[in-house]
Amino acid sequence: MKEWGIEIATIVMFAMLMLLLLTGMPLAFVTLLVALIFLLGWFGPAGISLIGSRIFSFVNSFVFVSVPMFVLMAAILDRSGIARDLFDAMRMVGGRLRGGIAIQTLIVAVILAAMSGIIGGEVVLLGVIALPQMLRLGYDRRLAIGVCCAGGALGTMVPPSIVLIIYGLSANVSIGELFTASFLPGLMLAGFYVAYVLVRAYSDHSVAPIPEAGSIPREEKLRLLKGVFLPVLVVIFVLGSIYGGIASVTEASAVGVLGVTLSTIIRGEFTWSLLSGAAKQTLATVGMIVWIGIGATALVGVFNLMGGLRFVQSMITGISENPTIIIIFMMLVLFVLGMFLDWVGIALLTVPIFVPIVKELGYDPIWFGVLFAMNMQVSFLSPPFGPAAFYLKSVAPPDISLGEIFRALLPFIGLQILAVGVLVAFPGITTILR
């Protein structure tokens, strides 16, 4: 293979990846197989030891411990009634505001994102709890669908985001700083969604009817406030310990698991079957992330040893002398990859290539990490393989087709792209809290 040269080898490697993915093989095994083929073809059997240390350093990272912790936290949350009570408590926020139910759904989505950062569980929870209520009240179907999907995907941006943790591990930057930098952009994106709901609701009253008036008894208000107290307390402890410098991200993830577990005990919902189911879900999710990480780390390591990273970096920087154009091109590459690949694979395959270029251009890799996470928001919604749409379809009424879900997501994808543009134009948004 060496006689091919790095240019031909890069094309062959990319073509092999695409062809194997089209066969339906999991991404983890595709990347591992291609890495092994090129490792043996380029360096021979002696090259295997070159890549082993790289894989070990990835899976042996101390910060990586926070991933299963946050996944477990989300799995326990998914099996408890905390999210349902949280949504009921937000009834006092909507009031007589037109579009109030959609807005309270987005508020709940932000709180859930700050508790777990796992997108799939949040979309399903909102699809089960909020979607039927909005449809029952006569909300426009596409608006209701878009709010549930886009709101559920906010876990990508709002700390503690698993996307940011994986980016931090791949880019070798502070995950605590990533969390701080992404907090305002995450709220900004949620604000875009709220503004869109209000504009739609007040420009066309049939889109979001105002519910019939009905005062909530004082006893009910107190019960609803109790429902929101524990989740908010968990968020304060997790994020407060990180931002206050009291605990590292890994330690804060353990605090989160403890907080959610104690919440289920206080609420009388804790059972061994709940814990067992959450543990099994965590093992399955983290196992997938680890295997994709091993495959992607091996592939990038082999490609780097072949000289491929230098080749791709010189090719990207040669596109334009304007650094903003290069950043926009990277965003376009991530956008296209997001239509077809899982975000874990995208992060582990592209971040080692893009971050050195970002540093060379004089940009902050923390800022680029927030940009990356915002771009992954788009990948969760964009057709043909937007996972948020499939998550919602699994719990939506039978008359809601996948095509209708994707059409409903188009305005929200536009808002996400607008948010990416705002971050590119005003990078200072990520440094206000740092």
Coordinates of C-alpha atoms in Angstrom, one line a residue:
M1 CA 0.0 0.0 0.0
K2 CA 2.9 2.4 0.6
E3 CA 3.5 2.8 -3.1
W4 CA 0.0 4.3 -3.5
G5 CA 1.0 7.5 -1.7
I6 CA -1.1 9.2 0.9
E7 CA -3.4 10.9 -1.6
I8 CA -4.6 7.6 -3.1
A9 CA -4.6 5.9 0.2
T10 CA -6.9 8.6 1.7
I11 CA -9.4 8.2 -1.1
V12 CA -9.3 4.3 -0.8
M13 CA -9.7 4.5 2.9
F14 CA -12.7 6.9 2.7
A15 CA -14.3 4.7 -0.1
M16 CA -13.8 1.6 2.0
L17 CA -15.4 3.2 5.0
M18 CA -18.5 4.3 3.0
L19 CA -18.9 0.9 1.3
L20 CA -18.7 -1.1 4.5
L21 CA -21.1 1.3 6.3
L22 CA -23.6 0.7 3.4
T23 CA -23.5 -3.0 4.2
G24 CA -25.1 -2.3 7.6
M25 CA -22.0 -3.1 9.7
P26 CA -21.7 -1.1 13.0
L27 CA -19.5 1.9 12.8
A28 CA -17.2 0.6 15.5
F29 CA -16.4 -2.6 13.6
V30 CA -16.0 -0.8 10.3
T31 CA -13.4 1.7 11.6
L32 CA -11.6 -1.1 13.4
L33 CA -11.5 -3.3 10.3
V34 CA -10.3 -0.5 8.0
A35 CA -7.7 0.5 10.5
L36 CA -6.4 -3.1 10.7
I37 CA -6.3 -3.5 6.9
F38 CA -4.3 -0.2 6.4
L39 CA -2.1 -0.9 9.4
L40 CA -1.0 -4.3 8.1
G41 CA -0.8 -3.0 4.5
W42 CA 1.3 0.0 5.3
F43 CA 3.5 -1.0 8.3
G44 CA 3.2 -4.8 8.4
P45 CA 2.5 -6.9 11.6
A46 CA 5.0 -4.8 13.6
G47 CA 2.7 -1.8 13.3
I48 CA 0.0 -3.3 15.6
S49 CA 2.0 -2.4 18.7
L50 CA 2.1 1.2 17.5
I51 CA -1.6 1.7 17.8
G52 CA -2.2 -0.3 21.1
S53 CA -0.9 2.5 23.3
R54 CA -3.1 5.1 21.6
I55 CA -6.3 3.0 22.2
F56 CA -5.2 2.3 25.9
S57 CA -4.8 6.1 26.6
F58 CA -8.3 6.7 25.3
V59 CA -10.1 4.1 27.4
N60 CA -7.8 4.8 30.4
S61 CA -8.7 8.5 30.7
F62 CA -10.0 9.4 34.2
V63 CA -12.5 11.9 32.9
F64 CA -14.1 9.0 30.8
V65 CA -15.5 7.7 34.1
S66 CA -18.0 10.6 34.0
V67 CA -19.6 9.2 30.9
P68 CA -21.2 6.0 32.4
M69 CA -22.1 8.1 35.5
F70 CA -24.1 10.7 33.5
V71 CA -25.6 7.9 31.4
L72 CA -26.7 6.1 34.6
M73 CA -28.1 9.3 35.9
A74 CA -30.2 9.7 32.7
A75 CA -31.3 6.1 32.8
I76 CA -32.6 6.4 36.4
L77 CA -34.3 9.6 35.5
D78 CA -35.9 7.9 32.5
R79 CA -37.5 5.2 34.8
S80 CA -38.7 7.5 37.5
G81 CA -41.7 9.9 37.5
I82 CA -39.4 13.0 38.1
A83 CA -39.8 14.2 34.5
R84 CA -43.6 13.9 34.5
D85 CA -43.9 15.8 37.8
L86 CA -41.5 18.4 36.4
F87 CA -43.7 18.9 33.4
D88 CA -46.8 19.2 35.6
A89 CA -45.1 21.8 37.8
M90 CA -44.4 23.9 34.7
R91 CA -48.1 24.3 34.2
M92 CA -47.8 27.3 36.5
V93 CA -45.3 28.9 34.1
G94 CA -47.5 28.7 30.9
G95 CA -50.5 30.4 32.4
R96 CA -52.7 32.2 29.8
L97 CA -49.7 32.7 27.5
R98 CA -50.4 31.7 23.9
G99 CA -48.0 28.8 23.1
G100 CA -47.4 28.4 26.9
I101 CA -47.5 24.6 26.8
A102 CA -44.8 24.5 24.1
I103 CA -42.7 27.0 26.1
Q104 CA -43.0 25.0 29.3
T105 CA -42.0 21.9 27.3
L106 CA -38.8 23.7 26.3
I107 CA -38.1 24.8 29.9
V108 CA -38.5 21.2 31.1
A109 CA -36.2 20.1 28.2
V110 CA -33.5 22.5 29.5
I111 CA -33.8 21.2 33.1
L112 CA -33.7 17.6 31.9
A113 CA -30.7 18.4 29.7
A114 CA -28.9 19.9 32.8
M115 CA -29.7 16.7 34.7
S116 CA -28.5 14.1 32.2
G117 CA -27.3 15.2 28.8
I118 CA -28.6 12.1 27.1
I119 CA -30.6 13.0 24.0
G120 CA -32.6 9.8 23.3
G121 CA -34.2 9.6 26.7
E122 CA -35.2 13.2 26.7
V123 CA -36.9 13.1 23.3
V124 CA -38.8 9.9 24.3
L125 CA -39.8 11.5 27.7
L126 CA -41.1 14.7 25.9
G127 CA -42.8 12.6 23.3
V128 CA -44.6 10.6 25.9
I129 CA -45.5 13.5 28.3
A130 CA -45.7 16.7 26.3
L131 CA -46.7 15.7 22.7
P132 CA -50.1 14.1 23.6
Q133 CA -51.0 17.1 25.7
M134 CA -50.2 19.6 22.9
L135 CA -52.1 17.6 20.4
R136 CA -55.1 17.3 22.7
L137 CA -55.2 21.1 23.2
G138 CA -55.2 21.6 19.4
Y139 CA -51.6 22.7 18.8
D140 CA -50.3 22.6 15.3
R141 CA -49.0 19.1 14.8
R142 CA -45.7 20.2 13.3
L143 CA -45.0 22.8 15.9
A144 CA -45.7 20.2 18.7
I145 CA -43.5 17.6 17.0
G146 CA -40.6 20.1 16.4
V147 CA -40.7 21.4 20.0
C148 CA -40.4 17.8 21.4
C149 CA -37.6 16.8 19.1
A150 CA -35.6 20.0 19.2
G151 CA -36.1 20.5 22.9
G152 CA -35.0 16.9 23.6
A153 CA -31.8 17.4 21.6
L154 CA -30.8 20.4 23.8
G155 CA -28.8 17.8 25.9
T156 CA -26.1 18.2 23.3
M157 CA -25.4 21.8 24.3
V158 CA -26.5 22.2 28.0
P159 CA -24.0 20.8 30.5
P160 CA -23.4 18.1 31.5
S161 CA -23.3 17.1 27.8
I162 CA -21.8 13.8 26.8
V163 CA -20.9 15.3 23.4
L164 CA -18.8 17.9 25.1
I165 CA -17.1 15.3 27.3
I166 CA -16.1 13.2 24.2
Y167 CA -14.9 16.3 22.4
G168 CA -12.8 17.3 25.5
L169 CA -11.2 13.9 25.6
S170 CA -10.5 13.9 21.8
A171 CA -9.2 17.5 21.8
N172 CA -7.4 17.3 25.1
V173 CA -9.0 20.4 26.5
S174 CA -10.7 21.2 29.9
I175 CA -14.2 19.7 30.1
G176 CA -15.1 22.1 32.9
E177 CA -14.2 25.0 30.6
L178 CA -16.3 23.5 27.8
F179 CA -19.3 23.2 30.2
T180 CA -18.9 26.8 31.2
A181 CA -18.5 28.1 27.6
S182 CA -21.5 26.1 26.3
F183 CA -24.0 27.2 29.0
L184 CA -25.0 30.6 27.4
P185 CA -25.0 29.3 23.8
G186 CA -27.3 26.4 25.0
L187 CA -29.7 28.9 26.6
M188 CA -29.4 31.1 23.5
L189 CA -30.6 28.2 21.3
A190 CA -33.5 27.4 23.7
G191 CA -34.3 31.2 23.5
F192 CA -34.4 31.0 19.7
Y193 CA -36.9 28.1 20.0
V194 CA -39.1 30.1 22.5
A195 CA -39.1 33.1 20.2
Y196 CA -40.1 31.0 17.2
V197 CA -43.0 29.5 19.2
L198 CA -44.2 32.9 20.2
V199 CA -44.0 34.3 16.7
R200 CA -45.9 31.4 15.3
A201 CA -48.5 31.4 18.1
Y202 CA -49.2 35.1 17.9
S203 CA -49.1 35.4 14.1
D204 CA -51.6 32.6 13.7
H205 CA -53.8 31.9 16.8
S206 CA -54.9 28.5 15.5
V207 CA -51.3 27.2 15.8
A208 CA -51.4 27.4 19.6
P209 CA -54.8 27.8 21.3
I210 CA -55.0 29.2 24.8
P211 CA -56.2 26.5 27.2
E212 CA -59.5 27.1 29.0
A213 CA -59.1 29.1 32.2
G214 CA -58.9 27.2 35.4
S215 CA -57.3 28.2 38.7
I216 CA -54.9 25.7 40.3
P217 CA -55.8 25.1 44.0
R218 CA -53.2 26.0 46.6
E219 CA -52.7 22.4 47.7
E220 CA -52.1 21.4 44.0
K221 CA -49.5 24.2 43.6
L222 CA -47.6 23.0 46.7
R223 CA -47.6 19.5 45.3
L224 CA -46.4 20.7 41.9
L225 CA -43.6 22.8 43.6
K226 CA -42.4 19.7 45.5
G227 CA -42.2 17.9 42.1
V228 CA -39.8 20.6 40.8
F229 CA -37.7 21.0 43.9
L230 CA -35.7 17.8 43.8
P231 CA -34.8 18.0 40.1
V232 CA -33.7 21.6 40.4
L233 CA -31.7 20.7 43.5
V234 CA -29.8 18.0 41.6
V235 CA -29.0 20.4 38.8
I236 CA -27.7 23.0 41.3
F237 CA -25.5 20.4 43.1
V238 CA -24.1 19.0 39.8
L239 CA -23.4 22.2 37.9
G240 CA -22.7 24.3 41.1
S241 CA -20.0 21.8 42.2
I242 CA -18.3 22.1 38.7
Y243 CA -18.6 25.9 38.2
G244 CA -17.8 26.5 41.9
G245 CA -14.6 24.5 41.6
I246 CA -15.7 22.2 44.4
A247 CA -15.6 19.0 42.3
S248 CA -14.2 17.9 39.0
V249 CA -16.5 16.8 36.2
T250 CA -16.0 13.1 37.2
E251 CA -16.8 13.8 40.8
A252 CA -19.8 15.9 39.9
S253 CA -21.2 13.0 37.8
A254 CA -21.1 10.8 40.9
V255 CA -22.9 13.6 42.8
G256 CA -25.6 13.6 40.1
V257 CA -26.1 9.8 40.3
L258 CA -26.4 10.0 44.1
G259 CA -28.8 13.0 43.8
V260 CA -31.2 11.3 41.3
T261 CA -31.1 8.0 43.3
L262 CA -31.9 9.8 46.6
S263 CA -34.7 11.7 44.7
T264 CA -36.3 8.3 43.7
I265 CA -35.9 7.0 47.2
I266 CA -37.6 10.1 48.8
R267 CA -40.4 9.9 46.2
G268 CA -40.9 6.2 47.0
E269 CA -40.1 5.1 43.5
F270 CA -36.8 3.3 44.1
T271 CA -36.8 -0.5 43.4
W272 CA -34.1 -3.0 42.5
S273 CA -35.7 -3.6 39.1
L274 CA -35.4 0.2 38.4
L275 CA -31.7 0.2 39.3
S276 CA -31.1 -3.1 37.4
G277 CA -32.8 -1.7 34.3
A278 CA -30.9 1.5 34.5
A279 CA -27.6 -0.3 34.9
K280 CA -28.2 -2.5 31.9
Q281 CA -29.1 0.5 29.8
T282 CA -25.9 2.2 30.9
L283 CA -23.8 -0.8 30.0
A284 CA -25.3 -1.0 26.5
T285 CA -24.9 2.8 25.9
V286 CA -21.3 3.0 27.3
G287 CA -20.3 -0.2 25.6
M288 CA -21.4 1.3 22.2
I289 CA -19.4 4.5 22.9
V290 CA -16.3 2.6 24.0
W291 CA -16.3 0.4 21.0
I292 CA -16.8 3.3 18.6
G293 CA -14.0 5.1 20.5
I294 CA -11.6 2.1 20.1
G295 CA -12.4 1.8 16.4
A296 CA -12.2 5.6 15.6
T297 CA -9.0 6.0 17.8
A298 CA -7.3 3.1 15.9
L299 CA -8.3 4.5 12.5
V300 CA -7.2 8.1 13.3
G301 CA -4.0 6.7 14.8
V302 CA -3.1 4.6 11.7
F303 CA -4.1 7.5 9.4
N304 CA -1.8 9.8 11.4
L305 CA 1.1 7.4 11.2
M306 CA 0.6 7.2 7.5
G307 CA 0.9 11.0 7.3
G308 CA -2.8 11.4 6.5
L309 CA -3.5 14.0 9.1
R310 CA -0.9 16.4 7.7
F311 CA -2.2 15.8 4.2
V312 CA -5.9 16.5 5.2
Q313 CA -4.9 19.6 7.3
S314 CA -2.8 21.1 4.4
M315 CA -5.7 20.4 2.0
I316 CA -8.3 22.1 4.3
T317 CA -6.0 25.2 5.1
G318 CA -5.4 25.5 1.4
I319 CA -9.1 26.2 0.7
S320 CA -8.8 29.9 1.5
E321 CA -6.6 32.4 3.2
N322 CA -9.6 33.6 5.2
P323 CA -9.7 31.6 8.5
T324 CA -13.5 32.2 8.8
I325 CA -14.0 30.4 5.4
I326 CA -12.0 27.5 6.7
I327 CA -14.1 27.3 9.9
I328 CA -17.3 27.4 7.8
F329 CA -16.0 24.6 5.6
M330 CA -15.3 22.5 8.7
M331 CA -18.9 23.1 9.8
L332 CA -20.2 22.1 6.4
V333 CA -18.1 18.8 6.6
L334 CA -19.6 18.1 10.1
F335 CA -23.1 18.9 8.8
V336 CA -22.8 16.4 5.9
L337 CA -21.3 13.7 8.1
G338 CA -24.0 14.3 10.7
M339 CA -26.6 13.2 8.1
F340 CA -25.1 9.7 7.9
L341 CA -22.9 9.0 11.0
D342 CA -23.3 8.8 14.7
W343 CA -22.0 11.8 16.6
V344 CA -19.5 9.7 18.6
G345 CA -17.9 8.5 15.4
I346 CA -17.9 12.1 14.0
A347 CA -16.2 13.5 17.1
L348 CA -13.5 10.8 17.3
L349 CA -12.8 10.9 13.6
T350 CA -12.8 14.6 12.9
V351 CA -11.7 16.4 16.1
P352 CA -8.1 15.1 16.0
I353 CA -7.9 16.5 12.5
F354 CA -9.8 19.8 13.0
V355 CA -8.5 21.0 16.4
P356 CA -4.8 21.4 15.3
I357 CA -6.0 23.4 12.3
V358 CA -8.2 25.5 14.7
K359 CA -5.2 26.2 16.9
E360 CA -3.0 27.0 13.9
L361 CA -5.5 29.6 12.8
G362 CA -5.4 31.2 16.2
Y363 CA -8.8 30.2 17.4
D364 CA -9.8 28.9 20.8
P365 CA -10.4 25.1 20.8
I366 CA -12.9 25.6 23.6
W367 CA -14.9 27.9 21.3
F368 CA -14.6 25.4 18.5
G369 CA -15.9 22.7 20.9
V370 CA -19.1 24.7 21.5
L371 CA -19.4 25.1 17.7
F372 CA -18.9 21.4 17.3
A373 CA -21.7 20.6 19.9
M374 CA -24.0 23.1 18.2
N375 CA -23.4 21.4 14.9
M376 CA -24.1 18.0 16.4
Q377 CA -27.5 19.5 17.4
V378 CA -28.3 19.7 13.7
S379 CA -27.1 16.1 13.1
F380 CA -29.7 14.8 15.7
L381 CA -32.5 16.4 13.6
S382 CA -31.3 16.3 10.0
P383 CA -32.6 13.7 7.6
P384 CA -32.2 10.9 6.5
F385 CA -30.9 9.4 9.7
G386 CA -31.6 12.1 12.3
P387 CA -31.9 10.0 15.5
A388 CA -34.2 12.4 17.3
A389 CA -36.9 11.8 14.7
F390 CA -36.7 8.0 15.1
Y391 CA -36.8 8.4 18.9
L392 CA -40.0 10.4 18.7
K393 CA -41.5 8.1 16.1
S394 CA -41.1 5.2 18.5
V395 CA -43.6 6.9 21.0
A396 CA -45.7 9.1 18.7
P397 CA -49.3 8.3 17.7
P398 CA -49.4 5.9 14.7
D399 CA -50.8 8.6 12.3
I400 CA -47.6 10.7 12.6
S401 CA -45.3 9.5 9.9
L402 CA -41.5 9.8 9.9
G403 CA -41.8 12.1 6.8
E404 CA -44.0 14.5 8.8
I405 CA -41.6 14.5 11.7
F406 CA -38.7 15.5 9.4
R407 CA -40.8 18.2 7.7
A408 CA -41.7 19.5 11.2
L409 CA -38.0 19.7 12.1
L410 CA -36.9 22.0 9.2
P411 CA -37.6 25.3 10.9
F412 CA -35.7 24.1 14.0
I413 CA -32.8 23.0 11.9
G414 CA -32.8 26.5 10.4
L415 CA -32.6 28.0 13.9
Q416 CA -29.7 25.6 14.8
I417 CA -27.8 26.7 11.7
L418 CA -28.6 30.4 12.7
A419 CA -27.1 29.6 16.2
V420 CA -24.0 28.2 14.6
G421 CA -23.7 31.4 12.5
V422 CA -24.1 33.6 15.6
L423 CA -21.3 31.7 17.4
V424 CA -19.0 32.0 14.4
A425 CA -19.7 35.8 14.1
F426 CA -19.6 36.4 17.9
P427 CA -17.2 34.0 19.5
G428 CA -17.2 36.1 22.7
I429 CA -20.5 34.5 23.7
T430 CA -18.5 31.5 24.8
T431 CA -16.1 33.5 27.0
I432 CA -18.6 35.6 29.0
L433 CA -18.8 33.1 31.9
R434 CA -15.2 31.9 31.7

